[in-house]
Amino acid sequence: MMIVMKPSATEEQIQAVVTRIEDAGARAHLSRGDVMTVIGALGDREHVSRLGLEGAPGVEKLVPILKPYKLASSQLSGGAPSVLEIAGRKIGGDNFALIAGPCTVESRDQVLSTADVVNAAGATMFRGGAYKPRTSPYAFQGLGAEGLRLLQEAKERTGLPVVTELMDARDLPAVLEVADVIQIGARNMQNYSLLSEVGRSGCAVLIKRGLSSTLEELLMAAEYVLKEGNENVLLCERGIRTFETAYRFTLDLSAVIVAKRLSDLPVIVDPSHAAGRRDLVVPLSKAAVAAEADGLMVESHHEPQEALCDGEQALPVEALMGMKDTLQPFASAMGREVI
Ligand code: PEP
Ligand code: MN
């Protein structure tokens, strides 16, 4: 339920509403606008319906939040798109972010040379996985703690903020040492205890849409993080399962447009995993700009044919170097700047 306060509501009246919500066992979420304050009463339906705030002092009206996700809903925030500031980079709004790096941290030479190119290409952030969710338990699982150490070295060398995946809450303290954005992979999108834990950490989170997850399920995953008071959430469309086998997954561009209507959270597109083939990465990236995405996350490798994971979709570093110039005309048409 949204409690819209009158523009003339006093601080005491606002606090009285908050107390009433909390006393009823629900949670109050305050958004103070220039003209008026809106208070979200978040909790199960029973708690919220018992509030009886209609006509209370300073209350203008009550508006039900119709979606099951509340904090992730554009209804609660009043529809102003979020611009998140993460490690000094503004994500969303007029900015179009370019996050790039290898699928997996494989070696010092590989990670540092790719990081140098990502930096030279003018990217916003550097990505790379130390803990990898592999379909086969026999496949390379990532370098783990050593991979995090190499990411730290890449970060110190280039100054680029780091995006890296967390799969197991036990690794959270180590990942927090280096990550500016924690990636929750598609396969963990519905790992609710992991989402809550990352929410409590306060670190920015990029949540990848599950292989067969609906948008509502993605937004509910975001809600788990937001509920812990962590507002730095990025959504990521990375392709969904369809019957098509010509490419790895199907990039769901409608999802990008619709997610941005349902929610104010920035939406990042990952064309690399969606396509599974490097020849589609640039065309899909252009399409993502036109579909109102707030940024891209692309995989790149200094020797794609030698990559231990996802080599077929890795852009050679030379192609990454041209990415910003390739995308800027499309971004300009959308009133945005590739940062
Ligand atoms: C990745 O980003 O390397 C990755 C494993 O992605 P996803 O979870 O989308 O498959
Ligand atoms: Mn990958």
Short mmCIF file of N, CA and C in Angstrom, two decimals, residues 278 299-302 304 314-321:
data_model
loop_
_atom_site.label_atom_id
_atom_site.label_comp_id
_atom_site.label_asym_id
_atom_site.label_seq_id
_atom_site.Cartn_x
_atom_site.Cartn_y
_atom_site.Cartn_z
N ARG A 278 30.25 -14.71 -31.36
CA ARG A 278 30.75 -13.34 -31.35
C ARG A 278 30.22 -12.49 -32.49
N GLU A 299 31.62 -9.87 -23.21
CA GLU A 299 32.82 -10.65 -22.93
C GLU A 299 33.86 -10.45 -24.03
N SER A 300 35.09 -10.34 -23.58
CA SER A 300 36.18 -10.14 -24.53
C SER A 300 37.40 -10.90 -24.02
N HIS A 301 38.26 -11.31 -24.96
CA HIS A 301 39.42 -12.12 -24.58
C HIS A 301 40.58 -11.76 -25.49
N HIS A 302 41.79 -11.75 -24.96
CA HIS A 302 42.92 -11.38 -25.82
C HIS A 302 43.27 -12.49 -26.81
N PRO A 304 40.72 -15.29 -28.03
CA PRO A 304 39.43 -15.99 -27.86
C PRO A 304 39.50 -17.50 -28.12
N ALA A 314 33.39 -14.63 -27.22
CA ALA A 314 34.28 -13.54 -26.79
C ALA A 314 34.63 -12.65 -27.96
N LEU A 315 34.49 -11.35 -27.77
CA LEU A 315 34.93 -10.40 -28.80
C LEU A 315 36.44 -10.33 -28.73
N PRO A 316 37.13 -10.37 -29.89
CA PRO A 316 38.58 -10.13 -29.84
C PRO A 316 38.79 -8.70 -29.33
N VAL A 317 39.90 -8.47 -28.67
CA VAL A 317 40.12 -7.17 -28.05
C VAL A 317 40.09 -6.03 -29.08
N GLU A 318 40.49 -6.31 -30.33
CA GLU A 318 40.47 -5.25 -31.36
C GLU A 318 39.03 -4.78 -31.59
N ALA A 319 38.10 -5.73 -31.59
CA ALA A 319 36.68 -5.36 -31.81
C ALA A 319 36.16 -4.54 -30.63
N LEU A 320 36.65 -4.87 -29.45
CA LEU A 320 36.21 -4.13 -28.26
C LEU A 320 36.69 -2.67 -28.33
N MET A 321 37.88 -2.50 -28.90
CA MET A 321 38.43 -1.14 -28.99
C MET A 321 37.51 -0.22 -29.80
#
